[in-house]
Coordinates of C-alpha atoms in Angstrom, one line a residue:
Chain Q
M1 CA 176.4 178.0 164.0
S2 CA 179.3 178.6 166.3
E3 CA 176.9 178.3 169.3
L4 CA 176.2 174.8 168.1
K5 CA 180.0 173.7 168.6
P6 CA 180.1 173.6 172.5
I7 CA 176.6 172.1 172.5
F8 CA 177.6 169.4 170.2
N9 CA 180.8 168.8 172.2
A10 CA 179.1 168.5 175.6
L11 CA 176.7 166.3 173.8
W12 CA 179.3 164.1 172.4
R13 CA 181.2 163.8 175.7
S14 CA 177.8 162.3 177.3
K15 CA 176.5 160.7 173.9
T16 CA 174.7 157.5 175.1
G17 CA 171.1 158.9 175.5
A18 CA 171.6 161.5 172.7
L19 CA 172.7 158.5 170.4
L20 CA 169.6 156.4 171.3
L21 CA 167.4 159.3 170.6
V22 CA 169.1 159.8 167.2
V23 CA 168.3 156.2 166.2
Q24 CA 164.7 156.7 167.6
I25 CA 164.3 159.6 165.5
A26 CA 166.0 157.9 162.5
V27 CA 163.8 154.9 162.6
T28 CA 160.7 157.1 163.4
L29 CA 161.3 159.0 160.4
A30 CA 161.8 156.0 158.1
I31 CA 158.6 154.4 159.3
V32 CA 156.4 157.6 159.2
S33 CA 157.6 158.7 155.8
N34 CA 156.9 155.3 154.5
A35 CA 153.7 154.8 156.1
A36 CA 152.6 158.5 155.3
F37 CA 153.2 157.8 151.7
I38 CA 151.3 154.4 151.9
I39 CA 148.5 156.2 153.8
H40 CA 148.2 159.0 151.0
D41 CA 148.4 156.2 148.4
R42 CA 145.5 154.4 149.9
V43 CA 143.6 157.5 150.7
T44 CA 143.9 158.6 147.0
F45 CA 142.7 155.3 146.2
L46 CA 139.9 155.5 148.5
N47 CA 138.8 159.0 147.5
Q48 CA 139.0 158.3 143.7
D49 CA 136.2 159.4 141.6
T50 CA 134.2 156.2 140.3
G51 CA 132.2 158.4 138.1
L52 CA 129.1 156.9 139.6
K53 CA 126.6 158.0 142.0
D54 CA 126.8 155.0 144.1
E55 CA 124.7 156.2 146.9
N56 CA 121.7 156.1 144.5
L57 CA 122.3 152.7 143.0
F58 CA 121.7 149.3 144.4
R59 CA 121.8 145.8 142.9
F60 CA 120.2 142.3 143.5
N61 CA 120.3 138.9 142.2
L62 CA 117.2 137.1 140.5
Y63 CA 117.5 133.3 140.3
T64 CA 114.6 131.8 138.5
F65 CA 113.8 128.0 139.2
G66 CA 110.4 127.7 137.7
K67 CA 110.6 125.6 134.8
N68 CA 107.7 127.1 132.9
V69 CA 108.8 130.7 133.3
D70 CA 109.7 132.3 129.8
I71 CA 112.9 133.9 131.0
G72 CA 113.3 136.4 128.1
Q73 CA 109.5 137.8 128.4
Q74 CA 109.7 137.8 132.3
Q75 CA 112.9 139.8 132.1
E76 CA 111.0 142.5 130.0
V77 CA 108.1 142.4 132.5
D78 CA 110.4 142.7 135.6
E79 CA 112.3 145.8 134.0
T80 CA 108.9 147.5 133.4
L81 CA 107.9 146.8 136.9
L82 CA 110.9 148.0 138.4
R83 CA 111.0 151.1 136.5
A84 CA 107.4 151.9 137.1
I85 CA 108.2 151.8 141.3
P86 CA 108.0 155.6 142.5
G87 CA 111.4 156.7 143.1
V88 CA 113.1 154.7 140.5
A89 CA 115.1 156.6 138.1
D90 CA 115.9 153.5 135.8
A91 CA 116.9 149.7 135.9
V92 CA 118.4 147.2 133.8
V93 CA 119.3 143.5 133.7
I94 CA 123.1 143.6 133.6
N95 CA 125.9 141.0 133.2
Q96 CA 127.8 142.5 136.2
V97 CA 127.8 145.1 138.5
P98 CA 130.1 148.3 138.5
L99 CA 132.1 148.8 141.9
S100 CA 131.4 145.3 143.0
G101 CA 134.5 144.1 143.2
S102 CA 133.9 140.9 141.0
G103 CA 133.1 140.7 137.3
D104 CA 134.6 140.2 133.9
S105 CA 137.1 142.0 131.5
T106 CA 138.1 141.2 128.1
S107 CA 140.6 142.6 125.4
F108 CA 139.2 144.7 122.6
H109 CA 141.6 144.5 119.4
L110 CA 141.8 146.6 116.2
K111 CA 141.5 143.6 114.0
P112 CA 139.7 140.4 114.3
T113 CA 141.3 137.2 115.8
P114 CA 143.6 135.6 114.8
E115 CA 145.2 138.5 113.3
Q116 CA 147.8 140.4 115.6
S117 CA 146.8 144.1 116.3
R118 CA 146.8 146.4 119.1
G119 CA 144.5 145.6 122.0
A120 CA 143.5 147.0 125.2
R121 CA 141.5 145.4 128.1
A122 CA 138.2 146.8 129.3
S123 CA 135.5 146.0 131.7
F124 CA 132.5 145.2 129.8
F125 CA 128.7 145.7 130.9
M126 CA 125.9 144.3 128.7
A127 CA 122.3 145.5 129.1
D128 CA 119.7 147.1 127.0
E129 CA 119.4 150.8 125.9
H130 CA 118.6 151.8 129.7
L131 CA 122.1 151.2 130.7
L132 CA 123.6 154.6 130.4
N133 CA 120.8 156.2 132.0
T134 CA 120.7 153.8 134.9
L135 CA 124.4 154.3 135.4
D136 CA 123.8 158.0 135.1
V137 CA 126.8 158.6 133.2
K138 CA 127.1 161.2 130.4
L139 CA 127.6 160.6 127.1
E140 CA 130.5 162.8 126.1
D141 CA 130.4 162.4 122.1
G142 CA 128.6 160.3 119.5
R143 CA 125.2 158.6 120.3
N144 CA 123.6 156.4 123.0
F145 CA 122.2 153.0 122.1
T146 CA 118.9 152.6 120.8
A147 CA 116.4 149.8 121.4
A148 CA 117.2 148.9 117.7
D149 CA 120.8 148.4 118.8
V150 CA 119.9 145.8 121.5
V151 CA 120.7 142.2 120.8
Y152 CA 118.7 139.6 122.8
S153 CA 120.4 136.1 122.8
E154 CA 120.6 132.9 124.9
G155 CA 124.3 133.0 125.0
F156 CA 127.1 134.1 122.7
E157 CA 125.7 132.8 119.6
K158 CA 124.8 136.4 118.5
S159 CA 126.6 139.5 119.2
A160 CA 125.8 143.2 119.5
S161 CA 127.6 145.3 116.6
V162 CA 128.0 148.7 118.3
V163 CA 129.7 149.8 121.5
L164 CA 130.1 152.7 123.8
V165 CA 133.4 153.3 125.5
T166 CA 135.3 155.5 127.9
R167 CA 137.8 157.9 126.4
S168 CA 140.7 156.1 128.3
H169 CA 139.8 152.9 126.8
L170 CA 139.4 154.4 123.3
L171 CA 142.6 156.0 123.4
D172 CA 144.6 153.1 124.5
L173 CA 143.4 151.5 121.0
F174 CA 143.3 154.8 119.1
P175 CA 146.3 156.9 120.6
E176 CA 145.8 159.6 117.7
G177 CA 142.1 160.1 119.3
D178 CA 140.3 159.2 116.1
G179 CA 138.7 156.2 117.3
L180 CA 134.9 157.5 117.3
G181 CA 133.2 155.7 114.5
K182 CA 135.9 153.0 114.1
T183 CA 135.4 149.2 114.4
I184 CA 137.2 147.1 117.2
Y185 CA 136.8 143.5 117.7
L186 CA 136.0 141.3 120.5
G187 CA 137.4 138.0 119.3
D188 CA 136.1 138.1 115.7
N189 CA 132.9 140.0 116.6
P190 CA 133.1 143.6 115.1
F191 CA 131.7 146.4 117.2
Q192 CA 131.3 150.1 115.8
V193 CA 132.5 152.7 118.4
I194 CA 129.2 155.0 118.2
G195 CA 129.9 156.9 121.6
I196 CA 132.3 158.0 124.1
I197 CA 131.0 158.2 127.7
A198 CA 132.4 160.1 130.7
P199 CA 134.9 158.5 133.0
M200 CA 133.5 155.5 135.0
K201 CA 135.0 152.5 136.8
G202 CA 134.4 149.2 136.1
P203 CA 134.1 146.4 138.9
W204 CA 137.5 146.7 140.5
L205 CA 138.8 149.8 141.8
D206 CA 142.4 148.5 142.1
D207 CA 142.5 147.5 138.6
E208 CA 145.3 148.9 136.5
Q209 CA 142.9 149.6 133.8
A210 CA 139.9 150.4 136.0
D211 CA 139.0 153.5 133.7
N212 CA 138.5 151.1 130.4
V213 CA 134.9 150.5 130.2
A214 CA 132.9 149.4 127.4
L215 CA 128.9 149.0 127.2
I216 CA 127.6 146.4 124.8
P217 CA 123.8 146.6 123.9
Q218 CA 123.2 142.9 124.5
V219 CA 120.9 141.0 127.0
M220 CA 121.3 137.5 127.7
A221 CA 118.3 135.3 128.9
A222 CA 119.7 133.2 131.7
P223 CA 117.9 131.7 135.0
F224 CA 120.5 133.5 137.2
K225 CA 120.4 137.5 136.6
R226 CA 121.9 140.5 138.2
V227 CA 119.7 143.6 138.1
L228 CA 121.1 147.1 138.7
V229 CA 118.7 150.0 139.7
R230 CA 119.2 153.7 140.2
T231 CA 116.8 155.6 142.3
E232 CA 116.1 159.3 142.7
P233 CA 118.4 160.8 145.5
G234 CA 117.3 159.9 149.1
R235 CA 114.6 157.2 148.1
R236 CA 116.8 154.2 147.6
D237 CA 116.1 152.5 151.0
E238 CA 112.3 152.8 150.3
V239 CA 112.6 151.3 146.7
M240 CA 115.2 148.5 148.2
Q241 CA 112.3 147.4 150.6
Q242 CA 109.8 146.9 147.9
V243 CA 111.7 145.2 145.4
E244 CA 111.6 141.6 146.6
K245 CA 107.9 141.5 147.3
L246 CA 107.1 143.3 144.0
L247 CA 109.0 140.9 142.0
L248 CA 107.8 137.7 143.7
A249 CA 104.1 139.0 143.4
S250 CA 104.9 139.0 139.5
E251 CA 106.4 135.4 139.4
S252 CA 106.8 133.5 142.6
E253 CA 109.1 130.6 141.4
R254 CA 112.3 132.6 142.0
V255 CA 114.7 133.9 144.5
V256 CA 115.8 137.5 145.1
S257 CA 118.9 137.9 147.0
R258 CA 121.8 140.2 147.8
I259 CA 119.7 143.3 147.6
T260 CA 122.7 145.6 148.4
G261 CA 123.6 149.4 147.9
V262 CA 126.4 149.9 145.3
D263 CA 128.2 152.0 148.1
K264 CA 128.1 149.2 150.4
L265 CA 129.8 147.1 147.8
V266 CA 132.3 149.6 147.4
L267 CA 132.7 149.7 151.3
E268 CA 133.4 145.7 151.0
Q269 CA 136.1 146.1 148.5
T270 CA 137.9 148.8 150.1
S271 CA 137.7 147.4 153.6
Q272 CA 141.3 145.9 153.4
D273 CA 142.6 149.4 152.2
R274 CA 140.9 151.2 155.0
L275 CA 141.9 148.8 157.6
M276 CA 145.7 149.3 156.6
K277 CA 145.2 153.0 156.5
N278 CA 143.7 153.1 159.9
M279 CA 146.4 150.8 161.4
L280 CA 149.2 152.8 159.7
L281 CA 147.4 155.8 161.2
V282 CA 147.7 154.3 164.3
L283 CA 151.1 152.9 164.2
I284 CA 152.3 156.6 163.1
T285 CA 150.6 158.1 165.9
V286 CA 152.2 155.9 168.5
L287 CA 155.4 156.0 167.0
L288 CA 155.3 160.1 167.0
L289 CA 154.1 159.8 170.6
V290 CA 156.8 157.5 171.8
T291 CA 159.6 159.6 170.0
A292 CA 157.9 162.9 171.5
L293 CA 158.1 161.3 175.0
G294 CA 161.6 160.2 174.4
I295 CA 162.7 163.6 173.4
C296 CA 160.6 165.2 176.2
G297 CA 162.0 162.3 178.6
L298 CA 165.7 163.0 177.8
A299 CA 165.5 166.8 178.1
L300 CA 163.7 166.5 181.4
F301 CA 166.4 164.0 182.5
N302 CA 169.1 166.5 181.2
V303 CA 167.3 169.5 183.1
G304 CA 167.5 167.2 186.3
R305 CA 171.0 166.2 185.7
R306 CA 172.3 169.7 185.0
T307 CA 170.1 171.7 187.8
R308 CA 173.6 173.2 189.0
Q309 CA 174.7 173.8 185.7
I310 CA 171.7 175.8 184.7
G311 CA 171.9 177.7 187.6
T312 CA 175.4 178.8 187.1
R313 CA 174.8 179.6 183.4
R314 CA 172.0 181.9 184.8
A315 CA 174.4 183.3 187.4
L316 CA 176.9 184.0 184.5
G317 CA 174.4 185.9 182.8
A318 CA 172.0 183.7 180.7
K319 CA 168.6 185.0 180.3
K320 CA 165.6 182.8 180.6
S321 CA 165.4 182.9 176.8
D322 CA 169.2 181.7 176.6
I323 CA 168.1 178.6 178.6
V324 CA 165.2 177.6 176.4
R325 CA 167.6 178.4 173.3
Y326 CA 170.0 175.9 174.6
F327 CA 167.5 173.0 175.0
L328 CA 166.2 173.9 171.5
L329 CA 169.6 174.0 169.9
E330 CA 170.6 171.0 171.6
N331 CA 167.4 169.1 170.2
T332 CA 167.9 170.7 167.0
L333 CA 171.2 168.9 166.8
V334 CA 170.0 165.5 168.0
S335 CA 167.3 165.7 165.5
L336 CA 169.6 166.9 162.6
F337 CA 171.8 163.6 163.1
G338 CA 168.5 161.6 163.5
I339 CA 167.0 163.0 160.2
V340 CA 170.2 162.4 158.3
L341 CA 170.4 158.7 159.3
G342 CA 166.5 158.7 158.9
V343 CA 166.3 159.7 155.4
G344 CA 168.8 157.0 154.4
L345 CA 166.8 154.4 156.5
A346 CA 163.5 155.9 154.8
L347 CA 165.1 155.3 151.3
A348 CA 166.3 151.7 151.9
M349 CA 162.9 150.9 153.4
S350 CA 161.0 152.1 150.6
D351 CA 163.5 150.2 148.2
V352 CA 162.6 146.9 150.2
L353 CA 158.9 147.7 150.1
M354 CA 159.1 148.4 146.5
R355 CA 160.9 145.1 145.6
H356 CA 159.0 142.8 148.1
Y357 CA 155.5 144.3 148.2
S358 CA 155.1 145.9 144.8
L359 CA 154.4 149.4 146.4
P360 CA 155.4 152.6 144.4
S361 CA 158.6 154.2 144.9
L362 CA 158.7 156.6 148.0
D363 CA 157.9 160.2 146.7
N364 CA 160.7 162.2 148.2
W365 CA 158.0 165.2 149.4
F366 CA 156.8 162.7 152.1
I367 CA 160.4 162.3 153.7
L368 CA 160.6 166.2 153.7
Y369 CA 157.1 166.5 155.2
S370 CA 157.8 163.9 157.6
L371 CA 161.2 165.2 158.8
A372 CA 159.7 168.8 159.1
G373 CA 156.9 167.2 161.3
I374 CA 159.3 165.1 163.5
Y375 CA 161.7 168.3 163.8
L376 CA 158.7 170.6 164.9
M377 CA 157.4 167.9 167.1
G378 CA 161.0 167.6 168.7
L379 CA 160.6 171.4 169.5
V380 CA 157.5 171.3 171.1
A381 CA 158.2 168.1 173.1
V382 CA 161.5 170.0 174.6
Y383 CA 159.8 173.3 175.1
W384 CA 158.1 172.1 178.3
P385 CA 161.2 170.8 179.9
A386 CA 163.1 173.8 178.6
Q387 CA 160.6 176.1 180.3
R388 CA 161.0 174.1 183.5
A389 CA 164.8 174.7 183.3
T390 CA 164.1 178.5 183.3
Q391 CA 162.6 178.2 186.6
I392 CA 165.8 177.1 188.2
S393 CA 167.0 180.0 190.2
P394 CA 170.5 181.2 189.5
S395 CA 170.9 181.4 193.4
I396 CA 171.3 177.4 193.0
A397 CA 174.9 178.1 192.0
T398 CA 175.8 179.3 195.5
R399 CA 174.2 176.4 197.5
S400 CA 176.4 173.9 199.0
V401 CA 177.7 170.8 196.9
Chain V
M1 CA 179.4 201.8 193.8
L2 CA 177.4 199.2 195.7
T3 CA 174.8 200.6 198.2
M4 CA 172.5 198.5 200.2
T5 CA 169.8 200.3 202.3
N6 CA 167.6 198.5 204.7
I7 CA 167.6 195.4 202.8
S8 CA 165.6 192.4 204.2
K9 CA 164.9 189.1 202.9
V10 CA 162.4 186.9 204.2
Y11 CA 161.9 183.1 203.0
R12 CA 158.3 182.0 203.5
S13 CA 157.1 178.6 203.7
E14 CA 153.6 177.4 204.7
M15 CA 154.5 177.1 208.4
V16 CA 157.6 179.1 208.9
Q17 CA 159.1 182.8 208.1
T18 CA 162.9 183.1 208.2
H19 CA 164.3 186.5 208.1
A20 CA 167.8 185.7 206.3
L21 CA 168.5 189.4 206.3
R22 CA 167.0 192.3 208.2
D23 CA 167.8 196.0 207.5
F24 CA 171.0 195.3 206.1
N25 CA 173.0 198.3 205.1
L26 CA 176.3 198.5 203.3
Q27 CA 178.4 200.8 201.3
V28 CA 181.2 199.2 199.0
N29 CA 183.6 201.6 197.3
E30 CA 185.3 200.8 194.2
G31 CA 188.5 198.9 194.5
E32 CA 187.7 197.5 197.8
F33 CA 188.5 194.1 198.9
I34 CA 185.8 193.1 201.4
A35 CA 185.7 190.0 203.5
V36 CA 182.2 188.8 204.9
T37 CA 182.6 186.4 207.7
G38 CA 179.9 184.9 210.1
P39 CA 178.7 181.6 211.5
S40 CA 176.8 179.3 209.3
G41 CA 173.0 180.4 208.6
S42 CA 174.0 184.0 209.5
G43 CA 172.9 185.3 206.0
K44 CA 176.2 185.7 204.3
T45 CA 175.3 183.7 201.2
T46 CA 172.0 185.5 201.1
F47 CA 173.8 188.8 201.1
L48 CA 176.0 187.4 198.4
N49 CA 173.1 186.0 196.3
I50 CA 171.3 189.4 196.6
A51 CA 174.6 191.7 195.9
G52 CA 175.2 189.2 192.9
M53 CA 171.4 189.7 191.8
L54 CA 171.0 185.8 192.0
E55 CA 167.9 186.5 194.0
T56 CA 165.6 189.3 194.8
Y57 CA 165.2 191.0 198.3
T58 CA 161.9 191.4 200.1
S59 CA 162.3 195.0 200.9
G60 CA 164.9 198.1 201.0
T61 CA 166.9 199.5 198.1
Y62 CA 170.1 198.2 196.2
Q63 CA 171.7 200.4 194.0
L64 CA 174.8 199.1 191.7
D65 CA 176.4 201.6 190.0
D66 CA 173.5 204.1 190.3
V67 CA 171.0 201.4 188.8
D68 CA 168.2 200.7 191.2
V69 CA 168.3 197.0 191.0
G70 CA 164.9 196.3 192.5
R71 CA 163.4 198.0 189.5
L72 CA 165.0 195.6 186.9
S73 CA 163.3 192.8 185.2
D74 CA 164.9 189.2 185.2
N75 CA 166.3 189.8 181.7
G76 CA 167.6 193.3 183.1
R77 CA 169.3 191.6 186.2
A78 CA 170.9 188.8 183.9
E79 CA 172.3 191.3 181.6
L80 CA 173.8 193.5 184.5
R81 CA 175.1 190.5 186.3
N82 CA 176.9 189.5 183.2
Q83 CA 178.3 192.8 182.3
K84 CA 179.5 194.0 185.8
I85 CA 179.8 190.9 187.8
G86 CA 182.1 187.9 188.2
F87 CA 181.4 185.0 190.4
I88 CA 183.7 182.6 192.0
F89 CA 181.9 179.7 193.7
Q90 CA 182.8 177.4 196.5
G91 CA 182.2 174.3 194.3
F92 CA 183.8 175.8 191.3
N93 CA 180.7 175.3 189.1
L94 CA 182.5 174.3 186.2
I95 CA 180.4 172.7 183.3
P96 CA 181.8 169.2 183.4
D97 CA 180.9 168.6 179.5
L98 CA 182.6 171.7 178.4
N99 CA 186.6 172.0 178.2
L100 CA 188.3 174.8 179.9
Y101 CA 188.3 177.0 176.8
E102 CA 184.6 176.7 176.5
N103 CA 183.8 177.1 180.1
V104 CA 185.6 180.4 180.3
E105 CA 183.6 181.2 177.1
V106 CA 180.3 180.7 178.6
P107 CA 179.7 184.3 179.9
L108 CA 181.2 185.9 177.1
R109 CA 178.9 184.3 174.6
Y110 CA 175.9 185.7 176.8
R111 CA 177.1 189.2 176.4
G112 CA 177.3 188.5 172.5
I113 CA 181.0 189.2 172.3
K114 CA 182.5 188.2 168.8
A115 CA 184.5 185.0 168.5
A116 CA 188.0 186.8 167.9
E117 CA 187.5 189.0 170.8
R118 CA 186.3 186.1 173.2
K119 CA 189.4 184.0 172.0
R120 CA 191.7 187.0 173.0
R121 CA 190.1 187.3 176.5
I122 CA 190.1 183.5 177.0
E123 CA 193.5 183.1 176.1
R124 CA 194.8 185.9 178.2
C125 CA 192.7 184.8 181.2
L126 CA 193.7 181.4 181.1
E127 CA 197.3 182.5 181.0
Q128 CA 196.7 184.8 183.9
V129 CA 195.7 181.8 186.1
G130 CA 198.5 179.7 184.8
L131 CA 196.3 177.2 182.8
G132 CA 196.9 178.7 179.3
A133 CA 198.5 175.2 177.9
R134 CA 195.4 173.3 179.1
A135 CA 192.6 175.0 177.7
K136 CA 191.4 171.7 175.9
H137 CA 191.4 169.8 179.0
L138 CA 188.0 169.0 180.8
P139 CA 187.5 170.1 184.5
A140 CA 187.7 166.5 185.6
Q141 CA 191.3 166.2 184.5
L142 CA 192.4 169.2 186.9
S143 CA 192.9 169.3 190.6
G144 CA 190.7 171.4 192.8
G145 CA 192.8 174.4 193.0
Q146 CA 193.2 174.2 189.2
Q147 CA 189.7 174.3 188.8
Q148 CA 189.1 177.0 191.0
R149 CA 191.7 178.9 188.9
V150 CA 189.4 178.3 185.9
A151 CA 186.5 179.8 187.7
I152 CA 188.5 182.6 188.5
A153 CA 189.6 182.9 184.5
R154 CA 185.9 182.7 183.8
A155 CA 185.0 185.3 186.2
L156 CA 187.8 187.8 184.8
A157 CA 187.2 187.0 181.2
G158 CA 184.0 189.2 181.3
E159 CA 186.3 192.0 182.7
P160 CA 183.9 192.6 185.8
R161 CA 183.9 195.7 187.8
F162 CA 182.7 193.4 190.7
L163 CA 184.0 189.9 192.0
L164 CA 181.9 188.0 194.4
A165 CA 183.5 185.0 195.7
D166 CA 181.7 182.5 197.8
E167 CA 184.1 180.6 200.1
P168 CA 186.7 180.4 197.1
T169 CA 189.1 178.4 199.1
G170 CA 186.4 176.4 200.9
N171 CA 187.1 172.9 198.9
L172 CA 190.8 173.7 198.7
D173 CA 193.7 172.5 200.8
S174 CA 195.9 175.3 202.3
L175 CA 198.6 175.5 199.8
M176 CA 196.0 175.6 196.7
A177 CA 193.9 178.3 199.1
R178 CA 197.1 180.5 199.4
Q179 CA 197.6 180.4 195.5
V180 CA 194.0 181.4 194.9
M181 CA 194.1 184.0 197.6
E182 CA 197.2 185.5 196.1
L183 CA 195.4 185.5 192.6
L184 CA 192.6 187.3 194.2
E185 CA 194.8 189.9 195.8
N186 CA 196.3 190.5 192.5
I187 CA 193.2 191.1 190.6
N188 CA 192.0 193.5 193.4
K189 CA 195.2 195.4 192.7
D190 CA 194.5 195.6 189.1
G191 CA 191.1 197.4 190.1
A192 CA 188.3 194.9 190.7
T193 CA 186.3 195.3 193.7
I194 CA 186.0 192.0 195.4
I195 CA 183.6 190.8 198.2
M196 CA 184.5 187.5 199.7
V197 CA 182.6 185.5 202.0
T198 CA 184.6 183.1 204.0
H199 CA 184.8 181.0 207.2
D200 CA 188.6 181.5 207.3
P201 CA 189.6 184.3 209.6
E202 CA 193.2 183.9 208.3
L203 CA 191.8 184.8 204.7
A204 CA 189.5 187.5 206.2
R205 CA 192.5 189.2 207.7
R206 CA 194.0 189.6 204.3
A207 CA 191.1 191.8 203.1
E208 CA 190.8 195.4 203.6
R209 CA 187.5 195.4 205.4
N210 CA 185.8 192.6 207.3
I211 CA 182.2 192.7 207.7
Q212 CA 180.5 190.0 210.2
V213 CA 177.3 189.2 209.7
V214 CA 175.2 187.7 212.4
D215 CA 171.5 186.7 212.4
G216 CA 171.1 188.8 208.9
Q217 CA 172.5 191.9 210.2
I218 CA 176.2 193.4 210.2
C219 CA 177.1 193.3 213.8
D220 CA 181.0 194.1 213.6
F221 CA 182.8 196.5 211.2
K222 CA 186.4 196.1 211.5
L223 CA 189.3 197.6 209.5
Y224 CA 191.9 194.9 209.9
Q225 CA 195.6 195.9 210.3
G226 CA 196.4 194.3 207.0
G227 CA 193.8 196.5 205.3
L228 CA 195.1 199.7 207.4
E229 CA 198.6 198.8 206.1
K230 CA 197.5 198.4 202.5
Q231 CA 195.4 201.7 202.5
R232 CA 198.5 203.5 204.3
A233 CA 200.8 202.1 201.5
G234 CA 198.2 203.4 198.8
A235 CA 198.3 206.8 200.2
E236 CA 201.9 206.8 200.5
A237 CA 202.2 205.9 196.8

């Protein structure tokens, strides 16, 4: 440590450049640690397990305008047609599409309205007994729907009486974990929980209750329908190309639209997050590069300014390694002050982001990783100028002033 | 103590080849005070640089205290330089950002001397050159003569057997020059061997031995009267 004292003294006596670098390192640390934390947050969000094999799923809209078409009957025909296409694993008419970024959620309660009781919000998907198979989600406990459970209706005049839920949703309603077989209420309609399905996401990835999902065996006959199809792996494109032609051949007074892979819907839903992640990555890279150049530049400037001094040190017995060590220690000192200041700035910045932009509080590990990274980057940046300094001959000490 | 045999130094550039030293032979004994004179460009500084291991030579052999310098690595030369040689430069070469104490401390740190011992030596050497009270001053706050005395203190702090002085009074007025010269003579009396490059014939006369370098070779070898008297006085003692 005693070696640092004269280096510190020397820095202090010509401090302008060093102080600017301290500020630059501090600002870099503050921005990099917060940006890295946000990137990590976004990457975790983007890489979350949806519970669905979205690359095998696609959806489309079906709007029937023919006034003489029996919607309910045609729906059965359509489903039979779709399920018969080679490469299709299963298909259902569904009220909303998972991972699509748009849809509905509702609150289930332990007692019927208007009684006050514990409630939990969940996304709900309504389709026939093929729903679980179409989603390709495992049943963890209890039983699946049967055809007998499915209720066909024009609207909400009738209601199904059973429901499948994710464990996350059931635990919100029954924290003791004894919800299977119990009855829950949607408004005043009772639903018996007959099974627990493996975790899956609802329509929104960024929903606070994205893991709360309920599957209801009910099909509503309406001119506008959404259809979800699961294909065998690798056969989705081939199936997607056949759908429109096949359905219109069966009934022409309708429109098939938005035939889209569910993975594409996920990409659309997360485009802002990916953009933010990429922009922050660019920002961090540029910032680190500029800081590295700043460190390298100051060290090069110092080598130039101290040519005679370095020669004199060599003449007085400094080895090349001593010269490298001097510059590394000098950079360590500057980095140390920058880091101390930067930690304070990073925490302050996190506080502002938390209060004004509802971001989670900065994890201290990110400050630690960032400061370690910036310090190491500084050592790398200063190494080349330090190596150049070792090339200064000690004989320069005897050259004329 | 110092033996140079047929030392040559050739500087090569793309177009020109310059012989700075040719077949340079010299034997320096312990405790001698030698003045090296000669016209500009004669090879004095090159000789001093090679003697101080600040640069390598092209051919010949150089032995310092029975160590063949030519066989040493860059690190080996730095170590030997640090342990055996003290330098006094014409431009003082103090480090402007360090105070006097820290300047004198520089070679001691490279030798790995412990803090307490460093302190003892630095205080003693600064006292010896009359600047003990100014240890916390920066070089810029001192006159040229005082700066050169700090440089001498820095050279002495390592307790070298050899003191190499390159025009030590070149940047000083006559009064300061006389003071510095007296200081060097006292150091020599204390046992250090001194080789001093100078243009000043007055200073050269005060040395025991004068070597004149012309065109990279020793062309004259004189024992000056002052030196003779000094030797006689030593013999009589």
